[in-house]
Coordinates of C-alpha atoms and ligand atoms in Angstrom, one line a residue:
M456 CA 347.8 68.1 5.1
L457 CA 349.1 71.2 6.4
K458 CA 346.8 73.3 8.6
R459 CA 345.9 76.5 6.7
Y460 CA 345.4 79.8 8.5
L461 CA 343.8 83.0 7.0
N462 CA 343.9 86.7 7.1
L463 CA 341.1 88.5 9.0
I464 CA 340.3 91.7 6.9
D465 CA 337.0 93.6 7.2
G466 CA 335.6 90.8 9.4
K467 CA 336.3 88.1 7.0
L468 CA 338.9 85.2 6.9
R469 CA 340.6 85.6 3.7
T470 CA 343.5 83.8 1.5
A471 CA 346.2 86.3 0.0
L472 CA 344.6 87.8 -3.0
S473 CA 347.6 86.4 -5.0
G474 CA 346.5 83.2 -3.6
R475 CA 350.1 82.9 -2.5
E476 CA 351.2 81.1 0.7
L477 CA 354.0 80.4 3.0
D478 CA 355.0 77.3 5.0
V479 CA 355.3 77.5 8.6
R480 CA 357.9 75.3 10.4
C481 CA 358.4 74.0 13.7
P482 CA 361.7 75.4 15.3
S483 CA 361.9 72.0 17.4
D484 CA 362.3 69.6 14.3
G485 CA 362.5 72.3 11.4
L486 CA 359.5 70.6 9.6
P487 CA 356.2 72.4 7.9
F488 CA 353.1 72.1 9.8
A489 CA 351.0 74.9 8.7
K490 CA 350.5 77.5 5.8
I491 CA 349.8 81.1 6.1
P492 CA 348.9 83.7 3.4
A493 CA 351.8 85.2 1.6
S494 CA 350.2 88.7 1.7
S495 CA 351.3 91.5 -0.7
A496 CA 350.7 95.4 -0.9
M497 CA 347.0 94.6 -2.3
D498 CA 345.9 92.7 0.9
I499 CA 347.3 95.5 3.2
N500 CA 345.5 97.9 0.9
A501 CA 342.2 96.2 1.6
A502 CA 343.0 95.9 5.3
V503 CA 343.7 99.6 5.8
K504 CA 340.5 100.5 3.7
A505 CA 338.3 98.2 6.1
A506 CA 340.3 99.9 9.2
R507 CA 339.5 103.5 7.6
A508 CA 335.9 102.6 7.2
A509 CA 335.5 101.2 10.7
V510 CA 337.2 104.2 12.3
D511 CA 335.2 106.8 10.2
D512 CA 331.7 105.8 10.4
G513 CA 331.6 101.9 11.1
E514 CA 329.9 100.3 14.0
W515 CA 333.4 100.4 15.7
S516 CA 333.4 104.3 15.5
H517 CA 329.9 104.4 17.5
L518 CA 331.0 102.4 20.4
S519 CA 331.4 104.2 23.6
A520 CA 334.7 103.6 25.8
V521 CA 332.7 101.5 28.1
G522 CA 331.8 99.4 25.0
R523 CA 335.3 99.0 23.8
G524 CA 336.4 97.9 27.1
R525 CA 333.9 95.2 27.3
L526 CA 334.9 93.7 24.1
L527 CA 338.4 93.8 25.1
T528 CA 337.6 92.0 28.5
K529 CA 335.6 89.6 26.9
L530 CA 338.5 88.6 24.5
G531 CA 340.6 88.2 27.5
D532 CA 338.2 85.7 28.9
L533 CA 338.0 83.9 25.4
V534 CA 341.9 83.6 25.6
L535 CA 341.8 81.9 28.7
D536 CA 338.8 79.6 27.8
N537 CA 341.4 78.5 24.9
L538 CA 344.3 78.3 26.8
D539 CA 345.5 74.9 26.1
D540 CA 344.8 75.4 22.3
L541 CA 346.8 78.6 22.1
T542 CA 349.6 77.4 24.5
S543 CA 350.2 74.4 22.0
I544 CA 350.0 76.4 19.0
E545 CA 352.4 79.1 20.3
A546 CA 354.9 76.4 21.7
M547 CA 355.1 74.7 18.2
D548 CA 355.1 77.8 16.4
T549 CA 358.1 79.4 18.5
G550 CA 359.6 76.4 19.6
K551 CA 359.5 77.5 23.5
P552 CA 358.8 75.4 26.2
M553 CA 355.1 74.6 27.0
R554 CA 355.4 76.5 30.4
E555 CA 356.8 79.5 28.7
A556 CA 354.1 79.3 26.0
E557 CA 351.4 79.1 28.7
Q558 CA 352.9 81.9 30.8
D559 CA 352.6 84.0 27.5
I560 CA 349.1 83.1 26.7
R561 CA 348.1 84.0 30.2
M562 CA 350.1 87.3 30.0
T563 CA 348.1 87.9 26.7
A564 CA 344.8 87.5 28.4
R565 CA 346.0 90.0 31.2
Y566 CA 346.7 92.6 28.5
F567 CA 343.1 92.3 27.2
E568 CA 341.9 92.5 30.9
F569 CA 344.2 95.4 31.8
Y570 CA 343.3 97.7 28.8
G571 CA 339.7 96.5 29.0
G572 CA 339.3 97.9 32.5
S573 CA 341.4 101.1 31.4
A574 CA 339.5 101.9 28.2
D575 CA 337.0 104.2 30.1
K576 CA 339.5 105.7 32.7
I577 CA 341.4 108.1 30.6
G578 CA 340.1 111.4 29.2
G579 CA 341.1 114.9 28.5
E580 CA 341.2 117.9 30.8
T581 CA 339.9 121.6 31.0
L582 CA 342.3 124.2 31.2
P583 CA 342.1 127.7 33.3
Y584 CA 341.9 130.3 30.6
F585 CA 340.3 133.8 30.2
N586 CA 336.9 133.9 32.0
M587 CA 334.8 134.2 28.9
F588 CA 336.3 131.1 27.3
N589 CA 336.4 127.3 28.1
A590 CA 339.3 125.5 27.0
Q591 CA 339.4 121.8 26.8
V592 CA 341.9 119.2 25.8
L593 CA 340.3 116.4 24.0
R594 CA 342.0 112.8 23.8
E595 CA 341.3 111.2 20.5
P596 CA 342.6 108.1 18.7
H597 CA 345.1 108.5 15.9
G598 CA 342.5 106.8 13.5
V599 CA 344.2 103.7 11.8
T600 CA 347.2 102.5 13.5
G601 CA 349.6 100.1 11.9
H602 CA 351.4 97.3 13.9
I603 CA 354.5 95.5 13.1
I604 CA 355.5 92.7 15.5
P605 CA 358.5 90.3 15.8
W606 CA 358.3 86.4 16.1
N607 CA 359.6 85.8 19.9
Y608 CA 356.6 86.8 21.5
P609 CA 353.8 86.5 19.0
S610 CA 350.7 86.4 21.2
Q611 CA 351.9 88.6 23.8
I612 CA 353.1 91.5 21.6
F613 CA 350.1 91.3 19.5
A614 CA 348.1 92.2 22.8
R615 CA 350.6 94.4 24.0
T616 CA 350.4 96.6 21.2
L617 CA 346.9 96.1 19.9
A618 CA 345.1 96.2 23.2
P619 CA 345.8 99.9 24.2
A620 CA 345.2 101.1 20.6
L621 CA 341.8 99.5 20.5
A622 CA 340.9 100.8 24.1
M623 CA 341.6 104.3 22.6
G624 CA 339.2 103.7 19.7
N625 CA 341.7 103.1 16.9
A626 CA 341.2 100.5 14.1
V627 CA 344.2 98.5 13.8
V628 CA 346.0 96.6 10.9
L629 CA 348.6 94.2 12.2
K630 CA 351.4 92.4 10.4
P631 CA 352.9 89.4 12.5
A632 CA 356.3 88.1 11.8
E633 CA 356.4 85.2 9.0
Q634 CA 358.6 83.0 11.2
A635 CA 355.7 82.7 14.1
C636 CA 352.5 84.3 13.4
L637 CA 349.6 81.6 14.5
T638 CA 348.5 82.9 17.6
P639 CA 348.1 86.5 16.1
I640 CA 345.8 84.9 13.6
Q641 CA 344.1 82.8 16.3
L642 CA 343.6 85.9 18.6
A643 CA 342.1 87.7 15.6
V644 CA 339.4 84.9 15.1
L645 CA 338.7 85.0 18.8
A646 CA 338.2 88.7 18.7
R647 CA 335.6 88.2 15.9
E648 CA 334.0 85.6 18.3
A649 CA 334.1 88.1 21.0
G650 CA 332.1 90.8 18.7
F651 CA 334.7 93.2 17.6
P652 CA 333.1 94.9 14.7
K653 CA 334.2 94.4 11.0
G654 CA 337.3 96.4 10.3
S655 CA 338.3 97.2 13.8
I656 CA 341.0 94.4 13.9
N657 CA 342.8 93.4 10.6
V658 CA 345.6 90.8 10.5
V659 CA 347.6 90.2 7.5
S660 CA 350.2 87.6 7.5
G661 CA 353.3 87.8 4.9
T662 CA 356.9 88.6 4.8
G663 CA 358.4 91.8 6.0
A664 CA 359.8 92.8 2.5
M665 CA 356.4 92.4 1.0
A666 CA 353.4 93.0 3.6
G667 CA 355.6 94.6 6.2
A668 CA 357.0 97.3 4.0
A669 CA 353.6 97.9 2.3
L670 CA 352.2 98.6 5.8
A671 CA 355.0 100.9 6.8
R672 CA 354.7 103.0 3.9
H673 CA 350.9 103.1 3.5
R674 CA 349.5 106.5 3.3
G675 CA 346.2 105.5 5.0
I676 CA 348.2 104.9 8.4
D677 CA 347.9 107.5 11.0
F678 CA 350.3 106.0 13.5
L679 CA 353.2 102.9 13.3
S680 CA 354.2 100.9 16.2
F681 CA 357.0 98.6 15.3
T682 CA 358.8 95.9 17.6
G683 CA 361.8 94.3 16.0
S684 CA 365.4 94.8 14.9
P685 CA 367.2 98.1 14.9
K686 CA 368.0 97.9 11.2
T687 CA 364.2 97.3 10.1
G688 CA 363.0 99.8 12.8
A689 CA 365.2 102.5 11.2
S690 CA 363.4 101.7 7.7
V691 CA 360.0 101.5 9.3
A692 CA 360.9 105.0 10.8
A693 CA 362.0 106.4 7.8
A694 CA 358.6 105.4 6.1
A695 CA 356.8 106.9 8.7
A696 CA 358.7 110.1 8.5
R697 CA 357.8 110.2 4.6
N698 CA 354.2 110.1 5.5
R699 CA 354.6 112.6 8.2
I700 CA 353.1 110.4 11.0
A701 CA 354.7 109.4 14.4
C702 CA 356.0 106.0 15.3
S703 CA 356.9 104.1 18.3
L704 CA 359.9 101.8 17.9
E705 CA 361.0 98.8 20.4
L706 CA 364.2 97.6 19.3
G707 CA 366.0 95.2 21.7
G708 CA 368.8 95.9 23.9
K709 CA 372.0 94.8 25.7
S710 CA 370.6 95.1 29.3
P711 CA 372.9 94.7 32.2
Q712 CA 372.2 93.2 35.4
I713 CA 374.8 94.7 37.9
V714 CA 375.7 92.7 41.1
F715 CA 377.4 94.6 44.0
E716 CA 379.3 92.8 46.7
D717 CA 376.9 93.2 49.2
A718 CA 374.1 91.5 47.2
R719 CA 372.7 87.9 48.3
K720 CA 374.0 85.4 46.0
E721 CA 371.0 82.7 46.8
E722 CA 368.7 85.6 45.5
Y723 CA 370.2 86.7 42.2
L724 CA 372.2 83.6 40.9
H725 CA 369.1 81.9 39.6
I726 CA 367.4 85.1 38.1
L727 CA 370.8 86.1 36.3
V728 CA 370.3 82.7 34.6
Q729 CA 366.7 82.9 33.8
G730 CA 367.1 86.4 32.8
V731 CA 369.2 85.3 29.7
I732 CA 367.8 81.8 28.8
Q733 CA 363.9 82.8 29.0
N734 CA 362.8 82.0 25.3
A735 CA 366.3 80.8 24.5
G736 CA 367.8 84.4 24.9
Q737 CA 365.5 85.7 22.0
T738 CA 363.9 88.4 24.4
C739 CA 364.6 92.1 23.8
S740 CA 364.7 92.6 27.4
A741 CA 366.9 89.7 28.1
G742 CA 369.6 90.5 30.9
S743 CA 372.4 89.5 28.5
R744 CA 375.3 91.1 30.3
V745 CA 376.2 90.8 33.9
L746 CA 378.6 93.0 35.4
V747 CA 380.0 92.0 39.0
Q748 CA 382.0 93.7 41.5
E749 CA 385.5 92.6 41.2
S750 CA 385.9 91.2 44.8
M751 CA 383.0 88.6 44.2
F752 CA 383.6 88.0 40.2
G753 CA 385.3 84.5 40.7
E754 CA 382.6 83.4 43.0
V755 CA 379.6 84.6 40.8
L756 CA 381.2 83.3 37.8
D757 CA 381.6 79.8 39.4
G758 CA 377.9 79.8 40.5
L759 CA 376.8 80.6 37.0
A760 CA 379.0 78.0 35.5
S761 CA 377.7 75.2 37.4
R762 CA 374.1 76.5 36.6
F763 CA 375.0 76.8 32.9
E764 CA 376.5 73.3 33.0
A765 CA 373.2 71.7 34.3
L766 CA 370.7 73.5 31.5
T767 CA 369.6 71.4 28.7
A768 CA 368.0 72.7 25.3
G769 CA 365.2 70.4 24.0
P770 CA 362.1 70.1 22.3
H771 CA 359.1 72.4 23.4
D772 CA 356.8 69.4 24.2
E773 CA 359.5 68.2 26.7
D774 CA 359.3 71.3 28.7
P775 CA 363.1 71.7 28.6
D776 CA 365.0 74.7 30.2
L777 CA 365.1 76.1 27.0
G778 CA 363.8 75.5 23.4
A779 CA 365.2 75.5 20.0
L780 CA 366.0 79.0 18.2
I781 CA 363.4 80.3 16.0
S782 CA 365.0 79.4 12.7
N783 CA 368.2 78.2 10.9
V784 CA 369.3 82.0 10.1
Q785 CA 368.9 83.0 14.0
K786 CA 371.1 79.7 14.9
K787 CA 373.8 80.7 12.5
R788 CA 373.7 84.1 13.6
V789 CA 374.4 83.2 17.3
L790 CA 377.0 80.5 16.4
R791 CA 379.0 83.3 14.6
Y792 CA 379.1 85.1 17.8
L793 CA 380.2 81.9 19.8
N794 CA 383.0 81.3 17.4
L795 CA 384.3 85.0 16.9
P796 CA 388.0 84.7 16.7
D797 CA 388.6 87.3 19.5
R798 CA 385.7 86.1 21.8
P799 CA 386.4 86.2 25.5
H800 CA 387.1 83.2 27.7
L801 CA 384.2 80.4 27.4
V802 CA 383.6 79.4 31.0
A803 CA 380.7 77.1 30.5
Q804 CA 378.1 75.4 28.3
G805 CA 374.8 73.4 28.7
N806 CA 373.6 70.6 26.8
V807 CA 371.3 69.9 23.8
S808 CA 368.9 66.9 24.8
P809 CA 369.4 63.7 23.2
S810 CA 366.1 63.2 22.1
A811 CA 366.4 66.8 20.1
P812 CA 365.6 66.1 16.3
A813 CA 368.3 66.9 14.1
G814 CA 366.6 69.4 12.0
G815 CA 365.7 71.5 14.9
H816 CA 367.6 74.8 15.8
Y817 CA 369.3 74.1 18.9
V818 CA 372.3 76.1 20.5
R819 CA 374.0 75.1 23.8
P820 CA 373.6 77.9 26.5
T821 CA 376.8 79.4 26.9
L822 CA 378.7 81.6 29.4
F823 CA 381.5 84.0 28.9
G824 CA 383.9 85.7 31.1
P825 CA 385.8 87.7 32.0
A826 CA 384.7 89.7 29.1
S827 CA 386.1 93.5 28.2
E828 CA 383.3 95.8 28.2
H829 CA 384.3 96.6 24.5
S830 CA 384.3 93.2 23.1
R831 CA 381.6 92.4 20.4
L832 CA 379.9 90.1 22.6
S833 CA 379.6 92.7 25.3
Q834 CA 378.3 95.3 22.8
E835 CA 376.1 93.8 20.4
E836 CA 372.5 92.1 21.0
I837 CA 373.0 88.4 20.3
F838 CA 369.4 87.3 20.8
G839 CA 370.4 83.7 21.9
P840 CA 371.3 81.9 25.2
V841 CA 374.4 83.6 25.8
L842 CA 375.7 85.4 28.8
V843 CA 378.8 87.8 29.0
C844 CA 380.1 88.8 32.4
T845 CA 382.4 91.7 33.1
S846 CA 384.0 92.9 36.3
F847 CA 383.9 96.4 37.7
K848 CA 385.7 98.2 40.5
D849 CA 383.0 100.4 42.2
E850 CA 379.6 102.2 41.5
R851 CA 380.9 104.8 39.3
D852 CA 382.7 102.2 37.1
A853 CA 379.5 100.1 37.1
V854 CA 377.4 102.9 35.9
R855 CA 379.8 103.8 33.2
I856 CA 380.0 100.0 31.9
A857 CA 376.3 99.7 32.2
N858 CA 375.6 102.9 30.0
G859 CA 378.6 102.0 27.5
T860 CA 376.6 100.4 24.8
E861 CA 374.4 102.1 22.2
Y862 CA 371.3 100.3 23.6
G863 CA 369.5 101.3 26.6
L864 CA 366.2 99.1 27.5
V865 CA 366.2 97.4 30.9
A866 CA 368.8 97.1 33.9
G867 CA 369.0 95.1 37.0
I868 CA 370.4 96.2 40.2
W869 CA 371.6 93.8 43.0
T870 CA 372.4 95.5 46.3
R871 CA 371.5 95.9 49.7
D872 CA 372.5 99.7 49.9
G873 CA 369.2 101.7 49.6
D874 CA 371.0 104.8 48.8
R875 CA 373.0 103.0 46.2
Q876 CA 370.0 101.5 44.7
M877 CA 368.5 104.8 44.0
R878 CA 371.6 106.5 42.8
V879 CA 372.3 103.9 40.1
A880 CA 368.7 103.5 39.0
K881 CA 368.7 107.4 38.2
A882 CA 372.2 107.2 36.6
L883 CA 371.3 104.5 34.1
H884 CA 370.3 105.3 30.4
C885 CA 367.3 102.9 30.0
G886 CA 363.6 102.7 30.3
Q887 CA 363.1 100.2 33.2
V888 CA 365.3 99.4 36.2
F889 CA 364.7 96.4 38.5
I890 CA 366.0 96.4 42.0
N891 CA 367.0 93.1 43.5
S892 CA 364.7 91.4 40.9
Y893 CA 364.6 91.3 37.3
G894 CA 361.6 91.1 34.8
A895 CA 362.1 90.2 31.3
G896 CA 358.6 89.9 30.0
G897 CA 355.5 90.3 31.8
G898 CA 354.6 93.5 33.8
V899 CA 351.6 94.7 31.9
E900 CA 351.0 97.7 34.3
L901 CA 354.9 98.8 33.9
P902 CA 355.5 101.4 31.0
F903 CA 358.1 99.9 28.9
G904 CA 360.4 101.2 26.0
G905 CA 364.0 102.2 25.6
V906 CA 366.4 104.9 24.8
G907 CA 369.1 105.2 21.9
K908 CA 369.3 102.2 19.9
S909 CA 366.6 100.3 21.8
G910 CA 364.2 102.9 20.4
H911 CA 361.6 105.4 21.8
G912 CA 358.0 105.6 22.7
R913 CA 356.3 103.7 25.5
E914 CA 354.1 100.6 25.6
K915 CA 352.4 98.9 28.5
G916 CA 350.8 100.5 31.6
M917 CA 348.6 103.4 31.2
A918 CA 351.6 105.1 29.3
A919 CA 350.4 103.0 26.2
L920 CA 347.1 104.9 26.1
H921 CA 348.9 108.1 25.7
T922 CA 351.0 106.5 22.7
F923 CA 347.9 105.3 21.1
S924 CA 346.0 109.0 21.3
R925 CA 346.6 112.4 20.4
L926 CA 345.4 115.5 21.9
K927 CA 343.1 118.2 20.3
T928 CA 342.4 121.7 22.0
V929 CA 339.3 123.1 21.8
V930 CA 338.8 126.8 22.9
H931 CA 335.3 127.9 23.3
H932 CA 334.3 131.6 23.6
H933 CA 330.9 131.7 25.4
G934 CA 331.1 135.5 26.5
L935 CA 330.3 136.8 30.1
Ligands
ADP1162 P1 364.4 89.7 12.7 O1 365.7 90.2 11.7 O2 365.0 89.1 13.7 O3 363.5 88.9 11.9 P2 362.9 92.2 11.9 O4 363.0 93.5 12.5 O5 363.3 92.1 10.6 O6 363.5 91.1 12.9 O7 361.3 91.6 12.0 C1 360.3 92.2 12.8 C2 359.0 92.4 12.0 O8 359.4 93.4 11.1 C3 358.6 91.1 11.4 O9 357.3 91.2 11.2 C4 359.3 91.3 9.9 O10 358.5 90.5 8.9 C5 358.9 92.7 9.6 N1 359.7 93.2 8.6 C6 361.0 92.8 8.3 N2 361.5 93.8 7.2 C7 360.7 94.9 7.1 C8 360.5 96.0 6.2 N3 361.5 96.1 5.3 N4 359.5 96.7 6.5 C9 358.6 96.5 7.3 N5 358.4 95.4 8.1 C10 359.6 94.5 7.9

């Protein structure tokens, strides 16, 4: 008997109105273990209606910022109380190793804690204007916000996008990814337990083509937040444009880690590997390109090769170096890249654990180099455990190659030269730069988002509170 998960709409747990369901499969063995509602436009419609009622005159709309903050903080505490349960669900649903799933749940709690604390610390301003006037700028919620999230970090991205929206007083409708959506559904149940009023949080599962598209085009949505692929992001943005609403898009990347010859090898080698194998490379901010100064290229490639050969992909409950990929579709996509006829030299590959079930979607972590900066492996987001190394001559060359893709999300710079650190950080086209470190994931405090094909808009940090609110100018003529 497969466990059934339900939508949360208007404070009630519900099946899809059509009664249809989808199987949820575990990536580690490919077997179904749960069922979720296969929702349609009718369910999305009910959720948007409930959110509208909550934000217009429902209990939610009458809560103060302090009240909203307290609910978010309480939800963060409940997440930690349920750490073990949520960790096992997340690991089983995504195939990621248990320790990574646990980190994700802890980070999820941290989002609720951070935005719980910030809800009452952001406001508008008054402006100097003519003496007989008072001019003020109010910061208000958009109203009903729509959120479409991917399968790679279901719990974290749920919290990343919902917590600031709720802190600002929006009512939310979220559509998680059909491949992995159990923690978002569980988190919605915990939110109800924390006391979030009916209609403030609505979570509706289903496919992208049915439920996702219905949410993106719904006329009752005031702002859309999307995290996923550039292709789907473009269709979501087009739907937003048709309804004349704004959206934020977080669409992935081809993030470079730039290693200068003066950097300390003992500090960066491990992080270069972790930066791309975390979540089996299925991370938008993965450091999937390594650019190395030519004098050090051979030495760095050798160091990476021995580390790659020691890696093992395996079932989530064995807590391996990396887990299976999310689906067979994703595995095939990655294998196509590994087998491109004009691929660069394959330097090293890790292993798949002998205990890995045959039905799991495992891919051996793979290192390529030297790769031309123009090769497809250097230009395209693979979303798998694949690292591509390219050499550069000097600082100018490094910046040119780093900026030479359509993406711009995150970058890492490894050098001890302080002037160079700042020059390069300023010259890079992207949303986040790490110097002598790399932070794929985490960093609740740090504004995050991209340029170019990586998308636009900022989430995380206090910046997200701006994303999920809008300004209204009120000019009051009070006379002399
Ligand atoms: P992937 O190709 O890796 O699955 P997507 O960008 O398609 O990435 O998926 C991210 C999220 O967007 C998921 O929740 C998915 O269901 C949803 N989605 C997919 N297609 C559409 C669409 N046409 N409109 C709205 N949402 C969609």
